[in-house]
CSV table of C-alpha atoms and ligand atoms in Angstrom, one decimal:
chain,number,residue,atom,x,y,z
A,467,MET,CA,0.0,-0.4,0.2
A,468,HIS,CA,0.9,3.3,-0.7
A,469,GLY,CA,-0.4,5.6,2.3
A,470,GLU,CA,-4.1,4.9,0.9
A,471,ARG,CA,-7.0,5.8,3.3
A,472,VAL,CA,-9.2,3.1,4.3
A,473,ALA,CA,-12.0,2.4,6.4
A,474,VAL,CA,-13.0,-0.4,8.2
A,475,VAL,CA,-16.8,-0.9,9.1
A,476,GLY,CA,-17.4,-2.9,12.4
A,477,GLY,CA,-14.4,-2.8,14.9
A,478,SER,CA,-15.3,-6.0,16.2
A,479,ILE,CA,-12.6,-9.1,16.3
A,480,ALA,CA,-12.3,-8.9,12.2
A,481,GLY,CA,-12.3,-4.8,12.7
A,482,CYS,CA,-9.6,-4.9,14.7
A,483,ALA,CA,-7.8,-7.5,13.4
A,484,ALA,CA,-8.5,-5.6,9.9
A,485,ALA,CA,-7.2,-2.7,11.3
A,486,ARG,CA,-3.6,-3.8,12.5
A,487,ALA,CA,-3.2,-6.0,8.7
A,488,LEU,CA,-3.9,-2.3,6.8
A,489,ARG,CA,-1.2,-0.2,9.3
A,490,ARG,CA,1.4,-2.7,8.9
A,491,ALA,CA,0.8,-2.9,4.9
A,492,GLY,CA,1.2,0.8,4.7
A,493,ALA,CA,-2.4,2.2,4.5
A,494,GLY,CA,-1.7,5.7,5.5
A,495,GLU,CA,-4.6,6.7,7.3
A,496,VAL,CA,-7.2,3.6,8.8
A,497,VAL,CA,-10.9,4.7,10.2
A,498,VAL,CA,-12.4,2.2,12.2
A,499,LEU,CA,-16.3,2.9,11.8
A,500,GLU,CA,-18.3,1.0,15.0
A,501,ARG,CA,-22.2,1.2,15.9
A,502,ALA,CA,-21.4,0.4,19.1
A,503,SER,CA,-20.4,2.3,22.1
A,504,GLY,CA,-18.4,1.4,24.4
A,505,ARG,CA,-17.0,-2.1,24.7
A,506,LEU,CA,-18.3,-5.4,22.7
A,507,GLN,CA,-17.1,-7.3,26.1
A,508,ASP,CA,-20.5,-9.0,25.9
A,509,ARG,CA,-20.8,-10.6,22.6
A,510,GLY,CA,-20.7,-14.5,22.9
A,511,VAL,CA,-19.3,-15.8,25.9
A,512,GLY,CA,-16.1,-18.4,25.3
A,513,LEU,CA,-14.7,-19.7,21.9
A,514,ALA,CA,-11.9,-22.0,21.3
A,515,ILE,CA,-8.9,-21.6,19.0
A,516,GLN,CA,-7.4,-25.0,18.3
A,517,ASN,CA,-3.5,-24.7,19.0
A,518,GLU,CA,-2.0,-25.2,15.2
A,519,ARG,CA,-4.3,-22.8,14.1
A,520,TYR,CA,-3.0,-20.6,17.3
A,521,ALA,CA,0.8,-20.9,16.6
A,522,GLU,CA,0.0,-19.7,13.0
A,523,LEU,CA,-1.6,-16.5,14.0
A,524,GLU,CA,0.9,-16.2,17.0
A,525,ALA,CA,3.5,-16.3,14.1
A,526,ALA,CA,2.0,-13.9,12.0
A,527,GLY,CA,1.6,-11.3,15.2
A,528,TYR,CA,-2.2,-11.5,15.7
A,529,LEU,CA,-2.7,-13.4,18.6
A,530,ASP,CA,-0.2,-13.7,21.8
A,531,ALA,CA,0.7,-15.7,24.6
A,532,ARG,CA,-0.3,-12.7,27.0
A,533,MET,CA,-4.2,-13.4,26.0
A,534,PRO,CA,-5.8,-15.1,28.8
A,535,TRP,CA,-6.7,-18.6,27.6
A,536,VAL,CA,-6.8,-21.5,29.7
A,537,PRO,CA,-5.8,-24.8,27.8
A,538,LEU,CA,-8.1,-27.6,26.8
A,539,ALA,CA,-7.1,-31.3,25.6
A,540,ARG,CA,-9.7,-33.7,25.5
A,541,ARG,CA,-13.5,-33.8,24.0
A,542,PRO,CA,-15.3,-36.5,26.1
A,543,TRP,CA,-18.6,-37.4,24.7
A,544,VAL,CA,-21.5,-38.5,27.8
A,545,VAL,CA,-24.8,-39.6,27.2
A,546,ARG,CA,-27.6,-40.5,30.4
A,547,ASP,CA,-27.5,-43.7,31.6
A,548,GLY,CA,-30.0,-44.5,34.5
A,549,ALA,CA,-29.1,-42.8,37.6
A,550,ARG,CA,-25.5,-42.6,37.2
A,551,ARG,CA,-24.7,-38.9,38.1
A,552,GLU,CA,-21.7,-37.9,35.9
A,553,GLY,CA,-23.4,-40.1,32.8
A,554,ARG,CA,-21.6,-42.7,30.5
A,555,GLU,CA,-18.9,-41.6,28.6
A,556,ILE,CA,-19.3,-43.0,25.3
A,557,ALA,CA,-16.3,-42.0,23.7
A,558,SER,CA,-13.1,-39.5,24.3
A,559,MET,CA,-11.6,-37.7,21.3
A,560,PRO,CA,-8.3,-35.4,21.1
A,561,PHE,CA,-9.2,-31.8,21.7
A,562,PRO,CA,-5.7,-29.5,21.1
A,563,PHE,CA,-7.4,-26.4,21.9
A,564,ARG,CA,-7.2,-23.1,23.6
A,565,SER,CA,-10.3,-21.4,24.9
A,566,TYR,CA,-11.1,-17.8,25.1
A,567,SER,CA,-13.3,-15.2,26.3
A,568,TRP,CA,-14.9,-13.4,23.7
A,569,GLY,CA,-14.8,-10.1,25.6
A,570,SER,CA,-11.1,-10.8,26.8
A,571,LEU,CA,-10.0,-12.1,23.3
A,572,TRP,CA,-12.0,-8.0,21.5
A,573,GLN,CA,-10.1,-6.2,24.5
A,574,GLU,CA,-6.7,-7.3,23.8
A,575,LEU,CA,-7.1,-6.8,20.1
A,576,ARG,CA,-8.8,-3.4,20.6
A,577,ARG,CA,-5.6,-2.7,23.2
A,578,ARG,CA,-3.2,-3.5,20.4
A,579,LEU,CA,-4.3,-1.6,18.0
A,580,PRO,CA,-1.7,0.9,16.8
A,581,ASP,CA,-2.5,4.9,18.3
A,582,GLU,CA,-2.7,6.0,14.9
A,583,VAL,CA,-5.5,3.6,14.1
A,584,ASP,CA,-8.6,6.1,14.1
A,585,TYR,CA,-11.1,3.6,15.9
A,586,ARG,CA,-14.4,5.9,16.3
A,587,ASP,CA,-17.2,4.1,18.0
A,588,GLY,CA,-21.1,4.5,18.0
A,589,VAL,CA,-20.8,5.5,14.0
A,590,SER,CA,-23.2,3.3,12.3
A,591,VAL,CA,-23.0,3.1,8.6
A,592,ARG,CA,-25.9,3.4,6.7
A,593,ALA,CA,-25.0,2.1,3.5
A,594,VAL,CA,-21.5,1.9,1.2
A,595,THR,CA,-21.3,3.0,-2.7
A,596,ASP,CA,-18.2,2.5,-5.1
A,597,GLY,CA,-17.3,4.8,-7.7
A,598,LEU,CA,-14.0,5.1,-10.2
A,599,ASP,CA,-12.8,7.6,-7.5
A,600,GLY,CA,-13.6,5.8,-4.4
A,601,ALA,CA,-15.5,4.1,-2.0
A,602,VAL,CA,-17.9,6.4,-0.2
A,603,VAL,CA,-19.5,5.7,3.1
A,604,HIS,CA,-22.9,6.9,4.1
A,605,LEU,CA,-23.1,7.2,7.9
A,606,ALA,CA,-26.9,7.0,9.8
A,607,ASP,CA,-26.4,10.8,10.5
A,608,GLY,CA,-26.3,12.3,6.8
A,609,ALA,CA,-22.4,12.5,6.8
A,610,GLU,CA,-20.6,11.2,3.9
A,611,GLU,CA,-17.0,10.3,4.0
A,612,ARG,CA,-14.6,8.8,0.5
A,613,PHE,CA,-12.1,6.4,1.1
A,614,ASP,CA,-9.7,4.4,-1.2
A,615,LEU,CA,-11.2,0.9,0.0
A,616,VAL,CA,-13.5,0.1,2.4
A,617,VAL,CA,-13.2,-3.4,4.5
A,618,GLY,CA,-16.3,-4.7,5.4
A,619,ALA,CA,-16.2,-6.0,9.3
A,620,ASP,CA,-19.6,-5.6,9.9
A,621,GLY,CA,-20.9,-9.0,10.9
A,622,HIS,CA,-23.7,-11.0,9.4
A,623,ARG,CA,-25.9,-8.1,8.3
A,624,SER,CA,-23.0,-6.5,6.4
A,625,ALA,CA,-23.7,-3.5,4.7
A,626,VAL,CA,-20.6,-3.6,2.6
A,627,ARG,CA,-21.9,-7.5,1.6
A,628,ALA,CA,-25.4,-5.9,0.5
A,629,ALA,CA,-23.5,-3.2,-1.5
A,630,MET,CA,-21.1,-5.6,-3.7
A,631,LEU,CA,-24.6,-7.7,-4.5
A,632,PRO,CA,-26.0,-7.2,-7.8
A,633,PRO,CA,-28.9,-5.3,-7.1
A,634,GLY,CA,-32.3,-7.3,-6.0
A,635,SER,CA,-30.1,-9.9,-4.6
A,636,SER,CA,-30.7,-10.6,-0.9
A,637,ALA,CA,-27.6,-10.5,1.3
A,638,ALA,CA,-29.8,-12.2,4.3
A,639,PRO,CA,-28.2,-14.6,6.0
A,640,ALA,CA,-30.8,-18.1,5.8
A,641,TRP,CA,-32.2,-19.5,8.7
A,642,GLY,CA,-30.4,-23.0,9.9
A,643,GLY,CA,-33.4,-24.5,11.2
A,644,TYR,CA,-31.8,-24.5,14.9
A,645,LEU,CA,-31.0,-22.6,17.8
A,646,ALA,CA,-28.0,-22.8,20.3
A,647,TRP,CA,-29.0,-21.9,24.1
A,648,ARG,CA,-25.6,-20.4,25.7
A,649,GLY,CA,-24.7,-20.0,29.0
A,650,THR,CA,-21.4,-19.3,31.7
A,651,LEU,CA,-20.9,-19.4,35.5
A,652,ALA,CA,-18.2,-19.4,37.9
A,653,ALA,CA,-16.2,-22.6,37.6
A,654,GLY,CA,-16.7,-22.4,41.7
A,655,GLN,CA,-20.2,-22.7,41.1
A,656,LEU,CA,-20.5,-26.4,39.7
A,657,PRO,CA,-21.9,-29.0,41.1
A,658,CYS,CA,-20.2,-31.7,42.9
A,659,PRO,CA,-18.4,-34.3,41.8
A,660,SER,CA,-15.7,-32.6,40.6
A,661,ARG,CA,-14.0,-35.7,38.7
A,662,ALA,CA,-17.1,-35.5,36.2
A,663,PHE,CA,-15.8,-32.4,34.5
A,664,PRO,CA,-11.8,-32.8,34.4
A,665,GLU,CA,-10.3,-29.2,33.7
A,666,ASP,CA,-8.9,-29.9,30.3
A,667,ALA,CA,-12.0,-31.2,29.0
A,668,ALA,CA,-14.3,-29.5,26.1
A,669,THR,CA,-17.3,-32.4,27.6
A,670,THR,CA,-20.0,-32.9,25.7
A,671,VAL,CA,-23.8,-34.1,26.7
A,672,ALA,CA,-25.2,-36.1,23.5
A,673,PHE,CA,-29.2,-36.4,23.2
A,674,PRO,CA,-31.4,-37.6,20.8
A,675,GLY,CA,-31.7,-34.1,18.6
A,676,GLY,CA,-28.7,-32.3,20.0
A,677,HIS,CA,-26.1,-31.7,22.2
A,678,MET,CA,-24.1,-29.4,24.8
A,679,ILE,CA,-20.7,-29.0,25.1
A,680,SER,CA,-19.0,-27.3,28.0
A,681,TYR,CA,-15.8,-26.3,28.7
A,682,ARG,CA,-13.8,-23.7,31.0
A,683,ILE,CA,-12.7,-20.1,29.4
A,684,PRO,CA,-10.8,-17.2,30.9
A,685,GLY,CA,-12.7,-15.1,33.4
A,686,ALA,CA,-14.6,-11.9,31.7
A,687,PRO,CA,-13.1,-8.4,31.6
A,688,GLY,CA,-14.3,-6.6,35.0
A,689,GLY,CA,-15.4,-9.8,36.6
A,690,ASP,CA,-13.6,-11.0,39.5
A,691,GLY,CA,-11.0,-12.9,37.3
A,692,GLY,CA,-11.6,-16.3,37.8
A,693,VAL,CA,-12.4,-19.0,35.7
A,694,GLN,CA,-15.7,-19.6,34.4
A,695,VAL,CA,-17.3,-22.2,32.3
A,696,ASN,CA,-18.7,-21.9,28.7
A,697,TRP,CA,-22.0,-23.9,27.6
A,698,VAL,CA,-23.5,-24.3,23.9
A,699,PHE,CA,-26.8,-26.4,23.9
A,700,TYR,CA,-27.8,-26.9,20.3
A,701,ALA,CA,-31.6,-28.1,19.1
A,702,THR,CA,-34.4,-27.5,17.4
A,703,PRO,CA,-37.2,-25.6,18.7
A,704,PRO,CA,-40.6,-27.4,17.7
A,705,PRO,CA,-42.1,-25.5,14.6
A,706,PRO,CA,-44.1,-22.2,16.4
A,707,LEU,CA,-41.3,-20.8,18.2
A,708,ALA,CA,-38.4,-21.8,15.6
A,709,GLU,CA,-41.1,-19.6,12.9
A,710,GLU,CA,-40.3,-16.5,15.0
A,711,LEU,CA,-36.7,-17.3,14.9
A,712,ALA,CA,-36.2,-17.8,10.8
A,713,ASP,CA,-35.5,-13.6,10.4
A,714,PRO,CA,-32.3,-13.0,10.6
A,715,ASP,CA,-33.0,-9.8,11.8
A,716,ALA,CA,-35.6,-10.3,14.7
A,717,SER,CA,-34.2,-11.1,18.6
A,718,PRO,CA,-36.6,-12.7,20.4
A,719,SER,CA,-39.4,-11.0,22.3
A,720,ALA,CA,-39.2,-11.6,25.7
A,721,GLU,CA,-42.5,-13.9,25.5
A,722,LEU,CA,-40.4,-16.2,23.0
A,723,THR,CA,-37.4,-16.2,24.9
A,724,SER,CA,-39.3,-17.2,28.0
A,725,ALA,CA,-40.7,-20.4,26.1
A,726,LEU,CA,-37.5,-21.7,24.5
A,727,THR,CA,-35.9,-21.5,27.9
A,728,ASP,CA,-38.5,-23.6,28.9
A,729,TYR,CA,-38.5,-25.8,26.2
A,730,GLN,CA,-34.6,-26.1,26.5
A,731,LEU,CA,-35.0,-27.2,30.7
A,732,ASP,CA,-37.4,-29.5,29.0
A,733,LEU,CA,-35.0,-31.3,27.6
A,734,VAL,CA,-32.3,-31.1,29.9
A,735,GLU,CA,-34.8,-32.9,32.6
A,736,ARG,CA,-35.6,-35.9,29.8
A,737,HIS,CA,-31.9,-36.0,28.6
A,738,PHE,CA,-29.1,-35.2,30.4
A,739,PRO,CA,-27.5,-36.6,33.4
A,740,GLY,CA,-27.9,-35.3,37.0
A,741,TYR,CA,-24.5,-33.4,37.1
A,742,TRP,CA,-25.1,-31.4,33.6
A,743,ARG,CA,-28.6,-30.9,34.5
A,744,ASP,CA,-27.2,-29.1,37.4
A,745,VAL,CA,-24.7,-27.0,35.8
A,746,VAL,CA,-27.7,-25.9,33.7
A,747,HIS,CA,-30.1,-25.2,36.2
A,748,GLY,CA,-26.9,-23.4,38.5
A,749,THR,CA,-26.2,-20.7,35.5
A,750,PRO,CA,-27.6,-17.5,36.4
A,751,LYS,CA,-30.4,-16.0,34.2
A,752,GLU,CA,-28.7,-13.1,33.3
A,753,ALA,CA,-25.4,-15.2,32.0
A,754,ARG,CA,-27.8,-16.8,29.1
A,755,LEU,CA,-28.5,-16.0,25.8
A,756,LEU,CA,-30.0,-17.3,22.5
A,757,GLN,CA,-28.2,-17.7,19.6
A,758,PRO,CA,-30.5,-18.5,16.1
A,759,ILE,CA,-28.6,-20.3,13.9
A,760,HIS,CA,-28.1,-18.3,10.7
A,761,ASP,CA,-25.4,-18.5,7.8
A,762,ALA,CA,-24.4,-16.8,4.5
A,763,ALA,CA,-21.3,-16.7,2.6
A,764,ALA,CA,-20.7,-13.5,-0.1
A,765,PRO,CA,-20.3,-14.8,-3.4
A,766,ARG,CA,-17.0,-13.2,-3.8
A,767,PHE,CA,-15.1,-11.3,-1.1
A,768,ALA,CA,-13.4,-8.3,-2.9
A,769,HIS,CA,-14.9,-6.3,-5.8
A,770,GLY,CA,-13.6,-2.7,-6.8
A,771,ARG,CA,-13.0,-0.6,-3.5
A,772,LEU,CA,-15.0,-3.1,-1.3
A,773,VAL,CA,-13.6,-6.3,0.5
A,774,LEU,CA,-14.9,-8.0,3.2
A,775,LEU,CA,-13.7,-10.1,6.3
A,776,GLY,CA,-14.8,-12.6,9.0
A,777,ASP,CA,-18.6,-12.8,9.4
A,778,ALA,CA,-19.2,-10.4,7.0
A,779,ALA,CA,-17.5,-12.6,4.4
A,780,ALA,CA,-19.0,-16.2,5.4
A,781,ILE,CA,-20.3,-16.9,8.9
A,782,ALA,CA,-18.8,-20.4,10.3
A,783,ARG,CA,-21.9,-22.0,12.2
A,784,PRO,CA,-20.5,-22.2,16.1
A,785,HIS,CA,-19.8,-26.3,15.9
A,786,THR,CA,-16.9,-25.6,13.5
A,787,GLY,CA,-14.8,-23.8,16.5
A,788,SER,CA,-13.7,-21.6,13.6
A,789,GLY,CA,-15.6,-18.6,13.7
A,790,ALA,CA,-13.0,-15.9,15.4
A,791,LEU,CA,-10.0,-17.5,13.8
A,792,LYS,CA,-11.5,-17.4,10.3
A,793,ALA,CA,-12.0,-13.6,11.1
A,794,LEU,CA,-8.2,-13.4,12.3
A,795,GLN,CA,-6.8,-15.7,9.2
A,796,ASP,CA,-8.7,-13.2,6.8
A,797,ALA,CA,-7.5,-10.3,8.5
A,798,THR,CA,-3.8,-12.1,8.4
A,799,VAL,CA,-4.4,-13.2,4.3
A,800,LEU,CA,-5.2,-9.5,3.5
A,801,GLY,CA,-2.5,-8.1,5.2
A,802,ARG,CA,0.0,-10.4,3.3
A,803,ALA,CA,-1.6,-9.9,-0.1
A,804,LEU,CA,-1.8,-5.9,0.8
A,805,ARG,CA,2.3,-6.3,1.4
A,806,GLU,CA,3.1,-8.6,-1.2
A,807,GLN,CA,1.0,-7.3,-4.7
A,808,ASP,CA,2.2,-4.5,-6.5
A,809,SER,CA,-1.0,-2.8,-6.7
A,810,LEU,CA,-4.4,-2.6,-4.9
A,811,PRO,CA,-6.7,-4.5,-7.6
A,812,ALA,CA,-3.9,-7.2,-7.3
A,813,ALA,CA,-3.7,-7.7,-3.3
A,814,LEU,CA,-7.5,-7.8,-3.4
A,815,ALA,CA,-7.6,-10.5,-6.5
A,816,ALA,CA,-5.3,-12.4,-4.8
A,817,TYR,CA,-6.9,-12.5,-1.0
A,818,ASP,CA,-10.2,-13.4,-2.8
A,819,ALA,CA,-9.0,-16.0,-4.9
A,820,GLU,CA,-7.2,-17.5,-1.5
A,821,ARG,CA,-10.3,-16.4,1.3
A,822,ALA,CA,-13.7,-16.9,-0.4
A,823,PRO,CA,-13.1,-20.7,-1.1
A,824,VAL,CA,-12.4,-21.0,2.9
A,825,GLY,CA,-15.2,-19.2,3.5
A,826,ARG,CA,-17.8,-21.6,1.6
A,827,ALA,CA,-16.0,-24.4,2.5
A,828,ILE,CA,-16.8,-23.9,6.4
A,829,LEU,CA,-20.2,-22.6,5.4
A,830,ALA,CA,-20.6,-25.8,3.7
A,831,LEU,CA,-19.0,-27.4,6.6
A,832,GLY,CA,-20.9,-25.7,9.6
A,833,ARG,CA,-24.4,-27.1,7.1
A,834,SER,CA,-22.7,-30.5,7.6
A,835,LEU,CA,-22.1,-30.4,11.2
A,836,GLY,CA,-25.5,-29.3,12.1
A,837,ARG,CA,-27.2,-31.9,10.5
A,838,ALA,CA,-25.3,-34.9,11.9
A,839,HIS,CA,-25.1,-33.1,15.4
A,840,VAL,CA,-28.5,-31.5,15.8
A,841,GLN,CA,-31.2,-32.1,12.9
A,842,HIS,CA,-30.4,-35.8,12.3
A,843,THR,CA,-28.5,-37.1,15.6
A,844,PRO,CA,-27.5,-40.9,15.6
A,845,ASP,CA,-28.1,-43.3,18.2
A,846,TRP,CA,-25.7,-41.9,20.5
A,847,ALA,CA,-26.0,-44.5,23.2
A,848,SER,CA,-25.8,-47.3,21.5
A,849,MET,CA,-22.1,-46.2,20.5
A,850,ASP,CA,-18.8,-47.0,21.6
A,851,GLN,CA,-15.5,-45.5,21.1
A,852,ARG,CA,-15.2,-47.1,17.7
A,853,SER,CA,-18.5,-46.8,15.9
A,854,PHE,CA,-18.1,-42.8,17.5
A,855,GLU,CA,-15.0,-42.5,15.6
A,856,ALA,CA,-16.1,-43.5,12.5
A,857,TRP,CA,-19.2,-41.6,12.9
A,858,TRP,CA,-16.8,-38.7,13.6
A,859,GLN,CA,-15.0,-39.3,10.0
A,860,GLU,CA,-18.0,-40.0,8.0
A,861,ASN,CA,-19.5,-36.4,9.4
A,862,GLN,CA,-16.4,-34.5,8.7
A,863,GLY,CA,-15.5,-34.3,12.5
A,864,ALA,CA,-11.6,-33.3,11.8
A,865,GLY,CA,-12.8,-30.1,9.9
A,866,VAL,CA,-13.5,-28.8,12.9
A,867,GLY,CA,-11.5,-26.0,14.4
A,868,GLY,CA,-10.6,-24.8,10.9
A,869,ARG,CA,-8.2,-24.6,8.2
A,870,PRO,CA,-4.6,-24.2,8.2
A,871,LEU,CA,-3.8,-20.7,7.3
A,872,GLY,CA,-2.7,-20.7,3.5
A,873,SER,CA,-5.0,-23.7,2.9
B,1290,FAD,C1,-24.5,-14.7,20.5
B,1290,FAD,C2,-23.1,-14.9,19.3
B,1290,FAD,C3,-21.7,-15.9,20.3
B,1290,FAD,C4,-20.9,-16.1,19.4
B,1290,FAD,N1,-20.1,-16.9,20.1
B,1290,FAD,C5,-19.0,-17.3,19.3
B,1290,FAD,C6,-18.2,-18.4,20.3
B,1290,FAD,O1,-18.4,-19.5,21.0
B,1290,FAD,N2,-17.1,-18.9,19.3
B,1290,FAD,C7,-16.8,-18.2,18.0
B,1290,FAD,O2,-15.7,-18.3,17.4
B,1290,FAD,N3,-17.5,-17.5,17.5
B,1290,FAD,C8,-18.8,-16.8,17.8
B,1290,FAD,N4,-19.8,-16.2,17.9
B,1290,FAD,C9,-19.6,-15.5,16.2
B,1290,FAD,C10,-17.7,-14.3,16.3
B,1290,FAD,O3,-18.2,-13.6,17.2
B,1290,FAD,C11,-17.5,-14.2,15.3
B,1290,FAD,O4,-17.5,-15.0,14.1
B,1290,FAD,C12,-16.0,-13.4,15.3
B,1290,FAD,O5,-16.8,-12.3,16.2
B,1290,FAD,C13,-15.8,-12.3,13.9
B,1290,FAD,O6,-16.9,-11.6,13.8
B,1290,FAD,P1,-16.6,-10.5,12.9
B,1290,FAD,O7,-15.8,-9.5,13.7
B,1290,FAD,O8,-16.8,-10.3,11.7
B,1290,FAD,O9,-18.3,-9.7,13.1
B,1290,FAD,P2,-18.8,-9.5,14.8
B,1290,FAD,O10,-18.3,-9.9,15.9
B,1290,FAD,O11,-20.6,-9.5,14.6
B,1290,FAD,O12,-18.9,-7.7,14.1
B,1290,FAD,C14,-19.6,-7.0,13.6
B,1290,FAD,C15,-19.4,-5.5,13.7
B,1290,FAD,O13,-19.7,-4.9,13.2
B,1290,FAD,C16,-20.6,-3.9,13.8
B,1290,FAD,N5,-21.6,-3.1,12.5
B,1290,FAD,C17,-22.2,-4.2,12.6
B,1290,FAD,N6,-22.9,-2.9,11.7
B,1290,FAD,C18,-22.8,-1.8,11.3
B,1290,FAD,C19,-22.6,-0.9,10.3
B,1290,FAD,N7,-23.6,-0.8,9.6
B,1290,FAD,N8,-21.7,0.2,11.2
B,1290,FAD,C20,-20.5,0.4,12.0
B,1290,FAD,N9,-20.6,-0.9,12.9
B,1290,FAD,C21,-21.4,-1.7,12.3
B,1290,FAD,C22,-21.0,-4.5,14.8
B,1290,FAD,O14,-21.7,-3.7,16.1
B,1290,FAD,C23,-20.2,-5.1,15.2
B,1290,FAD,O15,-19.3,-5.3,16.7
B,1290,FAD,C24,-21.0,-15.6,17.8
B,1290,FAD,C25,-21.7,-14.6,17.3
B,1290,FAD,C26,-22.6,-14.3,18.4
B,1290,FAD,C27,-23.2,-13.2,17.4
């Protein structure tokens, strides 16, 4: 780059990483436009990054060991078995991941932004238009600003993605048909016995029509610093409740939230071993959230003076263990392309060629994992280590954790 003026729309994980990449690639001015005011720390709860993928991002300078994390090693799969409080383990798979709290990871990325990055929060972008003499960002307050490049890091309902689509086509994410209920509780509040949930485990309770994965994460910023437990429970809600979730713009009403909570607790009552039922019941109401599963991938990740990263480019369902990872990888590859190619169009074409296939592959993987792990679950209780491994392989379990950088 040669001192270009760049806007990054969205200042979350993809936006912070992109701003860093752009400065390192030689952008003259980087302006981050983030709709939310103040800290973004409440978005999501826990996330896990596979160890080898972490090492690549550390080498590239986007993650470092001072960012709080918890080591994970294995993923036991358990089912209810009579009165056995811990349930019965049907299989245990390696789980070489580091877990992060979403909020602390964002805060660490934000803190590491070079001082020259102009991060403006509380600024909402209404639309973006591309032209020969620059891309124009139209702000919600009516102001307009012209840039040499606009980076769309504005998440699943991206205004930049919408600007790149042919007129009349829809940018709306597609409804996946099921839901993630998420919760966090302090590790100190876990029920007994402690051997039911070893510290390095990402324990998964499997039941007909869904599963719940739980693992420890670092304390949230501003909290007491103690380790937390993060769980994500997936199931398909009954049709009347599901219908209301199909719209990616609608957030569930209080009535719907309460009906969905009752639905989850009923499934827990019917299918969970006692220990794991107590984990869900012991989670404070204010530390629970609903995440309807929607996904989308842009047909191209760059066009003209516009480029997409992270969820704006393609949404990785949470089962893929790669939403934040993909955003960081996108920024890394964009930064490399901008440094190595001798023109902006060549850099954007190289980025698109490398990352759009990865985004599409992760979208497909998320859908396939969703079918196998939620919508058409096997008879988990009849499985043992061997049959589970065969099922895992058949259903692309090896894809969980994302793809190597540069693949
Ligand atoms: C409830 C929830 C839970 C999640 N949990 C996990 C998890 O456990 N693990 C994981 O890996 N991933 C998780 N994800 C996904 C993960 O947060 C993203 O994949 C990751 O943060 C990278 O996203 P991003 O920065 O591209 O988009 P986002 O994090 O969605 O950020 C987009 C940003 O753009 C801003 N923005 C949007 N539109 C505009 C606009 N018009 N003008 C200005 N600013 C705008 C938004 O305010 C937001 O800050 C979760 C997502 C959600 C919604």
